[in-house]
Short mmCIF file of C-alpha atoms and ligand atoms in Angstrom, two decimals:
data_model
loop_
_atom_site.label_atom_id
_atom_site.label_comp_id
_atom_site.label_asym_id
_atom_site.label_seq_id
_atom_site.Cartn_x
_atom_site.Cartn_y
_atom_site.Cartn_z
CA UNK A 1 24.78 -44.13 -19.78
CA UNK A 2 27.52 -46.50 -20.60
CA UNK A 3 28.29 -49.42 -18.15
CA UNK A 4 31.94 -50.97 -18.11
CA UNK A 5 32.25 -54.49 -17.71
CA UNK A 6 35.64 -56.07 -17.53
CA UNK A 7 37.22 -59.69 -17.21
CA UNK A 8 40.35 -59.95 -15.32
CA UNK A 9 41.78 -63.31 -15.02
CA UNK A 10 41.41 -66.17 -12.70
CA UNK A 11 38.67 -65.40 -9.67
CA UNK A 12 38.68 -62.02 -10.52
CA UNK A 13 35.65 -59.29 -11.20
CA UNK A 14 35.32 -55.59 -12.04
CA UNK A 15 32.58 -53.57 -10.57
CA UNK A 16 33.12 -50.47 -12.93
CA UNK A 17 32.07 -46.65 -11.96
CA UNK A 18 29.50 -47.68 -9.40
CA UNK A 19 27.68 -44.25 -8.05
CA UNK A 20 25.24 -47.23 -6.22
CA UNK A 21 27.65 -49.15 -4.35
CA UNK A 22 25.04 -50.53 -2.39
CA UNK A 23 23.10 -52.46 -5.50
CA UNK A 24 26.82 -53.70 -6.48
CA UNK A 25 27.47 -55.58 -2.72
CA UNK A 26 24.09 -56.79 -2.78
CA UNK A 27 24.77 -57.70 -6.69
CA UNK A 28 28.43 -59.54 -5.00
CA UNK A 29 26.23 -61.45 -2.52
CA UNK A 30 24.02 -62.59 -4.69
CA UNK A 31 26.73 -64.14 -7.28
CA UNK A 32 25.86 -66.98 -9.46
CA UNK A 33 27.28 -69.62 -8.33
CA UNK A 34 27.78 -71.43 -11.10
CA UNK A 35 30.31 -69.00 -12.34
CA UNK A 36 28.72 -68.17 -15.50
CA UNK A 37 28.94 -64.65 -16.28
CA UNK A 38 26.15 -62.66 -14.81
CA UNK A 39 25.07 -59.08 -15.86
CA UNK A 40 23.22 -56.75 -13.60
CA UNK A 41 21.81 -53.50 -15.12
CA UNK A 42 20.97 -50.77 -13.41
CA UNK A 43 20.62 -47.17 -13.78
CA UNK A 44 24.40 -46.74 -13.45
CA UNK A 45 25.84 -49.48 -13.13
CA UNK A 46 26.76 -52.84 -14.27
CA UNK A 47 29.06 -56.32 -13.46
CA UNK A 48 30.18 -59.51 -15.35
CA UNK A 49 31.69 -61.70 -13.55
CA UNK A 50 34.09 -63.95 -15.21
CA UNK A 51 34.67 -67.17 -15.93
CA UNK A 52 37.26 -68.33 -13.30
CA UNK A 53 38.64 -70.37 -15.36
CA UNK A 54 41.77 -68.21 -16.91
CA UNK A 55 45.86 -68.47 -17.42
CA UNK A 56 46.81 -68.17 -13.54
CA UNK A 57 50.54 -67.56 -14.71
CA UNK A 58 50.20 -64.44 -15.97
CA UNK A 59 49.75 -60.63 -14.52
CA UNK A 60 47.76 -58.08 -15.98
CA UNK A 61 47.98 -54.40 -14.84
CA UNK A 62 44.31 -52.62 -14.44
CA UNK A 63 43.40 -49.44 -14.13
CA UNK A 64 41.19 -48.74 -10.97
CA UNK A 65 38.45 -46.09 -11.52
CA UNK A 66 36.68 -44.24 -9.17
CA UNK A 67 34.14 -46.47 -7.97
CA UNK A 68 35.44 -49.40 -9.53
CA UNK A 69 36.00 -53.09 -7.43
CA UNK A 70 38.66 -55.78 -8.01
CA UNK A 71 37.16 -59.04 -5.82
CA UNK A 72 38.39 -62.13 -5.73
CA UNK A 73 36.16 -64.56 -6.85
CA UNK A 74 37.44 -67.73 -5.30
CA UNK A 75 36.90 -66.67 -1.83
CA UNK A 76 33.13 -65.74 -2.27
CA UNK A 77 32.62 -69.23 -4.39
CA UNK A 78 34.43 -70.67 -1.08
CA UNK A 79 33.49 -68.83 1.83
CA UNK A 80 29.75 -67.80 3.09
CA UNK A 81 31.78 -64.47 4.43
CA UNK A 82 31.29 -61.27 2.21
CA UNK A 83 34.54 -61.86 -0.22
CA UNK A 84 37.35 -58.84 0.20
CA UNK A 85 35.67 -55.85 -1.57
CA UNK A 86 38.00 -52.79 -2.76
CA UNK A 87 36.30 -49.87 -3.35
CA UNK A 88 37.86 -46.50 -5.01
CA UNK A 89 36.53 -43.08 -4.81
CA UNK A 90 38.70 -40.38 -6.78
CA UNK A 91 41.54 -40.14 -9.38
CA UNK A 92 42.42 -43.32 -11.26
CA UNK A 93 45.01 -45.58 -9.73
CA UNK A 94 46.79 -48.75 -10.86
CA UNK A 95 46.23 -51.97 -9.77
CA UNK A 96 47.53 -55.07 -10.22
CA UNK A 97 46.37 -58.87 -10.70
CA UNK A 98 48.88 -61.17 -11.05
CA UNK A 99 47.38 -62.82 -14.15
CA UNK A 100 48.98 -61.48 -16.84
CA UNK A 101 52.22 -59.52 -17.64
CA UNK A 102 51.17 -56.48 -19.44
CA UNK A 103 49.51 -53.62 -20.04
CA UNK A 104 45.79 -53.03 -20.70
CA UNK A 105 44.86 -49.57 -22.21
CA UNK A 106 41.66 -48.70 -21.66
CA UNK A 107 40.59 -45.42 -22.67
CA UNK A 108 36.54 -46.22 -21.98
CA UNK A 109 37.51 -46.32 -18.62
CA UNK A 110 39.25 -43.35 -17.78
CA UNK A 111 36.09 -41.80 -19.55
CA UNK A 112 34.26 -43.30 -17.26
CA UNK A 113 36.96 -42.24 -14.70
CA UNK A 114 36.04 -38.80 -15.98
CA UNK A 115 32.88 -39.20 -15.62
CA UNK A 116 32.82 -40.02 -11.59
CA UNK A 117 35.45 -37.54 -11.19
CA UNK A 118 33.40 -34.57 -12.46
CA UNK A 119 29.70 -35.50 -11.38
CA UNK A 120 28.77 -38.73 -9.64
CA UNK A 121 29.75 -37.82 -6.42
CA UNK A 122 27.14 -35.35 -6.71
CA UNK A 123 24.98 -37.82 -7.94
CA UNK A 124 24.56 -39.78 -5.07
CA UNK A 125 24.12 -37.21 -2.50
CA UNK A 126 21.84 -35.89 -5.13
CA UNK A 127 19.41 -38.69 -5.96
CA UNK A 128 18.73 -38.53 -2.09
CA UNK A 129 15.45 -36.65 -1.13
CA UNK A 130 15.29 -34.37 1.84
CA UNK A 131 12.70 -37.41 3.25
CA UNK A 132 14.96 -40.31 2.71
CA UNK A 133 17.52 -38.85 4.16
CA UNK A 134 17.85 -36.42 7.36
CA UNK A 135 21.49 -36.82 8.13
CA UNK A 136 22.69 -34.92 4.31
CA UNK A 137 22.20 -32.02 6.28
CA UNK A 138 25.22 -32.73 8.88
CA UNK A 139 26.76 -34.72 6.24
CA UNK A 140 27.15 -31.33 4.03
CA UNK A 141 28.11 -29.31 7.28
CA UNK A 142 30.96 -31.58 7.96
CA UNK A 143 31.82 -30.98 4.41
CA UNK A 144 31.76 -34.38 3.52
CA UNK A 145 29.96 -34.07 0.44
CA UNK A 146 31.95 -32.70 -1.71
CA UNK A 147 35.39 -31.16 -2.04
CA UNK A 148 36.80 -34.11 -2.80
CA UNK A 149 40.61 -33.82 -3.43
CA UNK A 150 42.63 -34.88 -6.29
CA UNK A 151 44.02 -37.94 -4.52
CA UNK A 152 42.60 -41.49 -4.71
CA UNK A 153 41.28 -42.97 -1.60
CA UNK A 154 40.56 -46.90 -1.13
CA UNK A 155 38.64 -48.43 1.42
CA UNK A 156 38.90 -52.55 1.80
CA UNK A 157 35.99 -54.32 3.15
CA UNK A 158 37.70 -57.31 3.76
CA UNK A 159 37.64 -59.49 6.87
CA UNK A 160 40.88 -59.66 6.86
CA UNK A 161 41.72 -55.94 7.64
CA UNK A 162 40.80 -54.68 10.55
CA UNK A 163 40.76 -51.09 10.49
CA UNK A 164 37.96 -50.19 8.57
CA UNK A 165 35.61 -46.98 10.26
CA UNK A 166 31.66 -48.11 9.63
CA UNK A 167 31.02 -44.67 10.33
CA UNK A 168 33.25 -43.04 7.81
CA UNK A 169 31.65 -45.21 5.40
CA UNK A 170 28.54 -44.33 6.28
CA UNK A 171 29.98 -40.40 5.56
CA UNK A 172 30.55 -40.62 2.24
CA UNK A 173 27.91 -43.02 0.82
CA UNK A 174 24.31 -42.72 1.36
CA UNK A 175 22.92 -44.36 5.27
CA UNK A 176 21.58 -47.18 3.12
CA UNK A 177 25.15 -48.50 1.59
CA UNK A 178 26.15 -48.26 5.43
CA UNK A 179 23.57 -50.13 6.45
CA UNK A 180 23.89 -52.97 3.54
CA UNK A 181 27.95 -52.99 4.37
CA UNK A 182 27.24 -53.44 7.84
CA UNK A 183 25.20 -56.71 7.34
CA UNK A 184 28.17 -57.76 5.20
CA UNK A 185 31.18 -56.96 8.25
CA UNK A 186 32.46 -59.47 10.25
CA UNK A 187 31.81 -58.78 13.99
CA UNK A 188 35.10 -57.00 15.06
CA UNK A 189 34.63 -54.23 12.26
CA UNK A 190 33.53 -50.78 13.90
CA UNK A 191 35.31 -51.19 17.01
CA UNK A 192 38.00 -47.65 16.66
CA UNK A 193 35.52 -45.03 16.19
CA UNK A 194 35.51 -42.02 14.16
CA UNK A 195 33.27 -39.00 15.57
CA UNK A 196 32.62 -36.21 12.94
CA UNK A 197 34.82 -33.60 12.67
CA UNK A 198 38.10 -36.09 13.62
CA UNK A 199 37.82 -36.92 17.07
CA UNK A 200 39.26 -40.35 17.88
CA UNK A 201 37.70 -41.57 21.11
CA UNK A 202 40.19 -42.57 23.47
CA UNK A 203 40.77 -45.90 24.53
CA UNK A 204 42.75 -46.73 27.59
CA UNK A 205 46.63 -46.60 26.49
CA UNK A 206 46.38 -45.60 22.99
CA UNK A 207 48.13 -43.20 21.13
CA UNK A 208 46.11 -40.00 20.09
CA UNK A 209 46.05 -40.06 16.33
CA UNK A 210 45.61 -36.99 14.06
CA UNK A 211 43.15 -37.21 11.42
CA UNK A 212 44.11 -36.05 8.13
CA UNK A 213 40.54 -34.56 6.41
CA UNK A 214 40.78 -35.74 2.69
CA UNK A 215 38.31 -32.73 1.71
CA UNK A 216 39.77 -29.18 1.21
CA UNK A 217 39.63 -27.05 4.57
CA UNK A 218 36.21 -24.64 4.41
CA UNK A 219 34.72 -26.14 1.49
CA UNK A 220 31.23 -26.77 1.49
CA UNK A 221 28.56 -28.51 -0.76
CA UNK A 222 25.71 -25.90 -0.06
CA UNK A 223 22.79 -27.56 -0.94
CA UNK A 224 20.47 -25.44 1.36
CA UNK A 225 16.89 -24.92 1.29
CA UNK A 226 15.12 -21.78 2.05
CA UNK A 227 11.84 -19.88 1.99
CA UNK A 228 12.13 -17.14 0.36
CA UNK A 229 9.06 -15.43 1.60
CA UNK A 230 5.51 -17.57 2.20
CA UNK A 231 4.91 -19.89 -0.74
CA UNK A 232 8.34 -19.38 -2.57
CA UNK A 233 11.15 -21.87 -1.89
CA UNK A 234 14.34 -22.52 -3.02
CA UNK A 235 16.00 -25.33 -3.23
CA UNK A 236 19.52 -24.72 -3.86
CA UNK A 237 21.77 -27.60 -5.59
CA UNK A 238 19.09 -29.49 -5.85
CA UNK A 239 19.53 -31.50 -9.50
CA UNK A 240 22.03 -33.74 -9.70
CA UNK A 241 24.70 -33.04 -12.59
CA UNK A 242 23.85 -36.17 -13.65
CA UNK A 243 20.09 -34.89 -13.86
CA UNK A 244 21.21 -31.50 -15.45
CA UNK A 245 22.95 -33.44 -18.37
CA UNK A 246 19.78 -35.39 -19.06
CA UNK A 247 17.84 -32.36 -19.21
CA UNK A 248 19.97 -30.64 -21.52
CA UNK A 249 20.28 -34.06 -23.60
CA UNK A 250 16.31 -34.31 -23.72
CA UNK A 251 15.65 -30.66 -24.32
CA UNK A 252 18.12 -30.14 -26.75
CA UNK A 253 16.40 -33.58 -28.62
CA UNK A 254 13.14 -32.10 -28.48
CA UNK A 255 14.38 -28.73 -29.34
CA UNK A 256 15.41 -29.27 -32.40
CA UNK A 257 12.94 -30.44 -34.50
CA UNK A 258 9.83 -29.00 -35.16
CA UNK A 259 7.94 -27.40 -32.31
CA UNK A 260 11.24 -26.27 -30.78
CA UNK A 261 13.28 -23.52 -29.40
CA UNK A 262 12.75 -20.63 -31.75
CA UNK A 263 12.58 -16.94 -30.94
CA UNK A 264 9.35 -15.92 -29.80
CA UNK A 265 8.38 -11.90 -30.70
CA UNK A 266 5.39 -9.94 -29.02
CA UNK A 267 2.41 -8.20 -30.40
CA UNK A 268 4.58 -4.64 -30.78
CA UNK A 269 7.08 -6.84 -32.99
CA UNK A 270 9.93 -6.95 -30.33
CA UNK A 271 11.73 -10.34 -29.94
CA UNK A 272 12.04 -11.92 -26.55
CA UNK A 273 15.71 -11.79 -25.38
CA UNK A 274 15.82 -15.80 -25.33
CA UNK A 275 14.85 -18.75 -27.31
CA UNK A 276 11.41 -20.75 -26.02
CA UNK A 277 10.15 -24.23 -26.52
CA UNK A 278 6.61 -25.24 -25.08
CA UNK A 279 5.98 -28.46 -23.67
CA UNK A 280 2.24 -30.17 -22.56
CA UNK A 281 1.11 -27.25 -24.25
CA UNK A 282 2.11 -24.24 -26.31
CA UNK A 283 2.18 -20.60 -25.11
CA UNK A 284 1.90 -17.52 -27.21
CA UNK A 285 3.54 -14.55 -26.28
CA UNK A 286 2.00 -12.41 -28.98
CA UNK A 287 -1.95 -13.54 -27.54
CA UNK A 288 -0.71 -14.59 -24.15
CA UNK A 289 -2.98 -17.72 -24.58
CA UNK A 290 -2.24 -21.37 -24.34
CA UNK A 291 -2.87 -23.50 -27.41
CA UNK A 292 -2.82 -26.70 -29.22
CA UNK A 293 -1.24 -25.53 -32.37
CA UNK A 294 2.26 -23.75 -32.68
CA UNK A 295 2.43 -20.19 -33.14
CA UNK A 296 4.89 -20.77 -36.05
CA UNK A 297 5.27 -24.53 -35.91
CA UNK A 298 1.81 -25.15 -36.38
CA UNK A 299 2.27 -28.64 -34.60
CA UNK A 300 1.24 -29.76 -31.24
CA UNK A 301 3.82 -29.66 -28.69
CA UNK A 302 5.65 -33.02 -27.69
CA UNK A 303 4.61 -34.29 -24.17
CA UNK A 304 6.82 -32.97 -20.82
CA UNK A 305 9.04 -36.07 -20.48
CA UNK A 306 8.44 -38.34 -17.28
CA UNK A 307 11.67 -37.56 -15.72
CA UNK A 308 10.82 -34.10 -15.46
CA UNK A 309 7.44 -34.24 -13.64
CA UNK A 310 8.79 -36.94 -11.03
CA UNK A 311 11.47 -34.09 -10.52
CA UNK A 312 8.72 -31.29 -10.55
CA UNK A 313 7.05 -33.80 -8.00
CA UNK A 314 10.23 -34.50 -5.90
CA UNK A 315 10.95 -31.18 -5.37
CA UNK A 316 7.64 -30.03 -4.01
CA UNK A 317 7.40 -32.78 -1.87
CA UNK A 318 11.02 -31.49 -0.30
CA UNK A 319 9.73 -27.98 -0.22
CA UNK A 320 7.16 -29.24 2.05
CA UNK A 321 9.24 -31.08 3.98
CA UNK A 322 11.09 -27.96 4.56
CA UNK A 323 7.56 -26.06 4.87
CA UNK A 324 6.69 -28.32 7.62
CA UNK A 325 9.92 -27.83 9.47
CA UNK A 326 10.07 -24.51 9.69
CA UNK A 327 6.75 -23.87 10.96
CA UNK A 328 5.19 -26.88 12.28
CA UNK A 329 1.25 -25.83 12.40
CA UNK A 330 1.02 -25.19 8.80
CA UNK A 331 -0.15 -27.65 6.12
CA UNK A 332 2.32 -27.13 3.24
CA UNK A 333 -0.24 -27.98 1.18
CA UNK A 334 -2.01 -24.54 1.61
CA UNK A 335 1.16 -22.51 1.63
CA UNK A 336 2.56 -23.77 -1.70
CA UNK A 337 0.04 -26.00 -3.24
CA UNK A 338 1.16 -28.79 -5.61
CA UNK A 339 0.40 -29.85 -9.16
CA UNK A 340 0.65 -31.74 -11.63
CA UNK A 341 2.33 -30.11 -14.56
CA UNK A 342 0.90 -29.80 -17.79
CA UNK A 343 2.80 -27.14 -18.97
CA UNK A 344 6.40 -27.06 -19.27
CA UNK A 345 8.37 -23.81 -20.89
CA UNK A 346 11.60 -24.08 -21.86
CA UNK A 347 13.65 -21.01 -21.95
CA UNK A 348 17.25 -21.05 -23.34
CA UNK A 349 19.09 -17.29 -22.51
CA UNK A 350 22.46 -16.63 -24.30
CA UNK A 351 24.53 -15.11 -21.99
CA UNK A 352 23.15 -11.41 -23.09
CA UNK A 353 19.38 -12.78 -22.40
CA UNK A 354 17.34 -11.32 -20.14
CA UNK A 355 13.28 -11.11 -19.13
CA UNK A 356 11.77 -8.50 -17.68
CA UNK A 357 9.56 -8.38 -15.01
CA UNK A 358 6.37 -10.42 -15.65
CA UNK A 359 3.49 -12.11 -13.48
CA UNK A 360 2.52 -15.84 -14.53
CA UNK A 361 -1.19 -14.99 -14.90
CA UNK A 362 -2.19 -17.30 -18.31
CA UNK A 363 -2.91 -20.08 -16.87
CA UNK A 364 -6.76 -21.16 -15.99
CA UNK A 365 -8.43 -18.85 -13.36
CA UNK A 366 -8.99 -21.88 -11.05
CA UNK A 367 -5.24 -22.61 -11.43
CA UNK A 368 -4.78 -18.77 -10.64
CA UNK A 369 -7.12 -19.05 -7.75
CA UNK A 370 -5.81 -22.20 -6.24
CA UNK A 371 -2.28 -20.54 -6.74
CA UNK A 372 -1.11 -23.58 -7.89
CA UNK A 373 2.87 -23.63 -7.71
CA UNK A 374 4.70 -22.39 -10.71
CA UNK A 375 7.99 -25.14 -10.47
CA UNK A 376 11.51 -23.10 -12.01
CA UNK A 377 14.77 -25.21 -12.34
CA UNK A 378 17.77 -23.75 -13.38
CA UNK A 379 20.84 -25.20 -15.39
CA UNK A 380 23.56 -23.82 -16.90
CA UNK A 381 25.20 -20.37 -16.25
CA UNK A 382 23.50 -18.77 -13.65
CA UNK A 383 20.95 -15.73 -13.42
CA UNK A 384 20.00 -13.10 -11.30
CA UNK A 385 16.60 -13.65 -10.37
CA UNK A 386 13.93 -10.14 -9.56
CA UNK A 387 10.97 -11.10 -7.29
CA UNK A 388 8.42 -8.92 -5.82
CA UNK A 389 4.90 -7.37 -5.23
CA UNK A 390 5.35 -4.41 -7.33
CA UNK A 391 6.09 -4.41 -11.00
CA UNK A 392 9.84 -2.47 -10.01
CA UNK A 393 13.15 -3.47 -10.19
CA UNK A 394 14.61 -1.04 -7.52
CA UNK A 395 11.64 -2.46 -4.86
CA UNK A 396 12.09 -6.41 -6.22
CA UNK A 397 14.38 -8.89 -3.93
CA UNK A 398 17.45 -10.75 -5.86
CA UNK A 399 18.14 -14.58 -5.34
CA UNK A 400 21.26 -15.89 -7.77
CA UNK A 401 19.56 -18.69 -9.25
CA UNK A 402 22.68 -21.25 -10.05
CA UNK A 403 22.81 -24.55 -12.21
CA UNK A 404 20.80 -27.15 -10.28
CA UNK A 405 18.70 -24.73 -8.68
CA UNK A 406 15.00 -25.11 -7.96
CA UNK A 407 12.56 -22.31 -7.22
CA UNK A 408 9.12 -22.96 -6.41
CA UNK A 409 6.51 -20.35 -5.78
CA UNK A 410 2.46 -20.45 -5.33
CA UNK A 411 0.25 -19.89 -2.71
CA UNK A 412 -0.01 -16.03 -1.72
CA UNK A 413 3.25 -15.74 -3.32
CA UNK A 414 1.82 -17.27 -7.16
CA UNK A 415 1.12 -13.82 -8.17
CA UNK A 416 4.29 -12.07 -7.63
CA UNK A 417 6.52 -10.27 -10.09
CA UNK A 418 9.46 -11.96 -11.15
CA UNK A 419 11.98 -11.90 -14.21
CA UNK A 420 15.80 -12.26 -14.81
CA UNK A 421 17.63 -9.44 -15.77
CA UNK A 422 20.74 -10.77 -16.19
CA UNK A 423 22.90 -13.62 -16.96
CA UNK A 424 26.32 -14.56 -15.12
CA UNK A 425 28.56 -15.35 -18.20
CA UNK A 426 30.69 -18.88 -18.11
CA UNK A 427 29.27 -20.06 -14.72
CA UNK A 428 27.67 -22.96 -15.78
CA UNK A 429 29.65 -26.09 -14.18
CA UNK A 430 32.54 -27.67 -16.42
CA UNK A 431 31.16 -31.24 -16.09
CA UNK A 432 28.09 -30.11 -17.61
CA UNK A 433 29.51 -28.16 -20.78
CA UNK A 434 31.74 -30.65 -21.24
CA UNK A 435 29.34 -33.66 -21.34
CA UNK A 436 26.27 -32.17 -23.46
CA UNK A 437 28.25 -28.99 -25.27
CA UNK A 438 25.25 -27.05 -23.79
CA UNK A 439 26.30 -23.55 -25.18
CA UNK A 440 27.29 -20.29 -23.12
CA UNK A 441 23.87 -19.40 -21.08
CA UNK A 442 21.36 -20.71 -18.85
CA UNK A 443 18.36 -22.88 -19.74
CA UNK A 444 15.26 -22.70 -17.26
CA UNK A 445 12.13 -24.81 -17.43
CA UNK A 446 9.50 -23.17 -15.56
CA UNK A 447 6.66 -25.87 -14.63
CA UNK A 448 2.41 -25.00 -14.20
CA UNK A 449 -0.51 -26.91 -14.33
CA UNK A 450 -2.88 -24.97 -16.49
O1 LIG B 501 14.05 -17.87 -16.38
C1 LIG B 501 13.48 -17.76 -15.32
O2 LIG B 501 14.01 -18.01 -14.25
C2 LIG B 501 12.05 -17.24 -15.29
C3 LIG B 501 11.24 -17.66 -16.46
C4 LIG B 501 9.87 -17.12 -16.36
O3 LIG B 501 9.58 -16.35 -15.53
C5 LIG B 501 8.84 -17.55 -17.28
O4 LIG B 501 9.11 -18.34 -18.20
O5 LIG B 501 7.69 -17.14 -17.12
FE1 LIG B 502 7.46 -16.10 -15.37
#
């Protein structure tokens, strides 16, 4: 993922698309002094600061993207106070610096600009774990998630305003930003309070001010969990788009060379309705066995990618968190017992694919007897989803199984019937298509430890 790093003019510095605001004020703080530029990599995220020394005459217009910040250098070189910090969250707006007359086009950042725009909102509400973080909960109820509208909205640490809401910070970024930004306030910050849902608390003799919500009315970022039924969860929402567009990136890298997606057939000739690449370890339909060798690639299968297993392991972890909350005497361990996946299969259904209803029963007895979780994430368009005891589609349960979606099932419920018989053309999320050209359909990875 592509960093932006610009140079402004005299005492100047652009933070660029920061989805981790928090790493870029500690980054500010930690400024080198000495004024030489300084780059900070992170996941998402990168700064230069410039060298102050530039033509103070001129102005130079900018274009402020969504998470981008225009400081002023001087004052942090100067001052031990945290310098004035403008942060923006939504559509592009101008800005200027005095600097330099005229116009800089800059078409990398309104990529960028793009890029915040469609998915790293999600992102950051995203990369937070149902552990870390107890308030996303509320924070989705009060719709604060998400539903961002098309308008740009700026908030200015700087000591020199006064009316900035700690909480409302606190609403839109992740507690920990809060907490950093807090540290970085001068003392009168936080004094007018902002109570969820718009209520101003009343001070003695001032005016009662109406709130203007900057989300749309009655949306809602529904990134609920639920059991299903003992030892199946789902966790709706649950991968990032960010995540979903590195899992289409990495499968469709792997997938393409030999050893991936091709159309498996069974014994009776008849093609599976989807395309199929094996990771960890390969699976044939035809003998319902798991092998070294390729049923048609003859190769071994390339290794399930890091990323994915800390997912598979992030997501069972939350499932237990959820376990544990709903019925507090359990171990979640024994209702939906974990692994650690050796087997990843990659399914890719055009928008006409389908599977029909199937139990996961080829993986080793003691896996089978442990009923070791089978881990199912979802991305692209989405899929009806047939689970129950009985091998029939009129007595199975449907769940809508949407991009981002999670489904985890072991325990007494490892054994259960389950396949898709449909596919919900064009519902995959724009940012997605638009960012890996994933085609129509849905691609599911289903997880198990052999
Ligand atoms: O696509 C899905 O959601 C289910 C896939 C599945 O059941 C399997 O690969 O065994
Ligand atoms: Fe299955």
């Amino acid at each position: 993922m592509h960093s932006l790093q610009r140079i402004f003019g005299f005492g100047l510095c652009r933070l660029s698309t920061t989805s981790r605001v928090s790493r870029q004020i500690c980054s500010l703080k930690k400024m080198n002094p000495s004024r030489k530029p300084i780059s900070i990599s992170s996941d998402y995220s990168s700064f230069t600061a410039q060298n102050p020394f530039g033509n103070e005459s001129a102005a130079e217009e900018t274009t402020q993207s969504s998470g981008a910040k225009i400081m002023n250098e001087k004052q942090f070189r100067c001052e031990e106070n945290f310098p004035p910090l403008s942060v923006n969250i939504g559509s592009s707006s101008k800005g200027r610096n005095f600097n330099k007359w005229g116009k800089r086009t800059d078409s990398g950042l309104e990529l960028r600009q793009e890029a915040v725009n469609s998915s790293e909102f999600e992102g950051i509400t995203n990369a937070v774990s149902l552990q870390e973080e107890h308030s996303l909960l509320n924070r989705s109820r009060t719709g604060i998630n998400s539903g961002l509208q098309s308008s740009h909205m700026t908030v200015n640490l700087s000591e020199h305003e006064d009316s900035v809401n700690v909480p409302s910070l606190q609403e839109y970024e992740h507690e920990r930003i809060a907490k950093i930004a807090r540290h970085s306030l001068p003392r009168h910050f936080g004094q007018k309070k902002v109570y969820p849902g718009g209520v101003v608390k009343k001070s003695e003799g001032l005016p009662v001010v109406e709130r203007f919500n900057i989300c749309l009315p009655g949306f809602r970022d529904i990134k609920t969990r639920e059991v299903l039924r003992p030892g199946m969860v789902l966790l709706k929402h649950y991968i990032s788009i960010r995540e979903q567009i590195d899992i289409v990136k990495t499968c469709n890298t792997l997938g393409e060379v030999s050893g991936g997606f091709y159309r498996p057939g069974y014994k009776d000739g008849a093609k599976l309705r989807l395309h199929m690449m094996c990771l960890g370890m390969n699976w044939d339909p035809q003998t319902r066995k798991y092998n070294k060798q390729h049923p048609v690639d003859n190769c071994e299968p390339p290794d399930i990618p890091l990323g994915f297993r800390l997912l598979v392991q992030r997501a069972i972890k939350d499932a237990h968190c959820l376990i544990e909350k709903e019925s507090d005497m359990v171990n979640p361990e024994d209702i939906l017992p974990s692994i650690s996946p050796n087997i990843c299969i990659a399914n890719f259904y055009s928008i006409h694919g389908r599977l029909g209803l199937h139990q996961d029963r080829d993986e080793s007895r003691e896996s089978l007897r442990k009923g070791l979780s089978v881990v199912s994430m979802s991305i692209g368009d989405s899929a009806e989803f047939l689970y129950g005891d009985e091998r029939e589609v009129d007595q199975a349960s449907k769940v809508l199984l949407e991009s981002g979606d999670v489904l985890l099932f072991g325990g007494e419920s490892r054994m259960l019937f389950h396949g898709v018989p449909s596919i919900v053309p064009f519902s995959a999320p724009e940012p997605l298509k638009s960012k890996t050209g994933l085609r129509h359909g849905r691609l599911n990875l289903t997880f198990r430890q052999f």
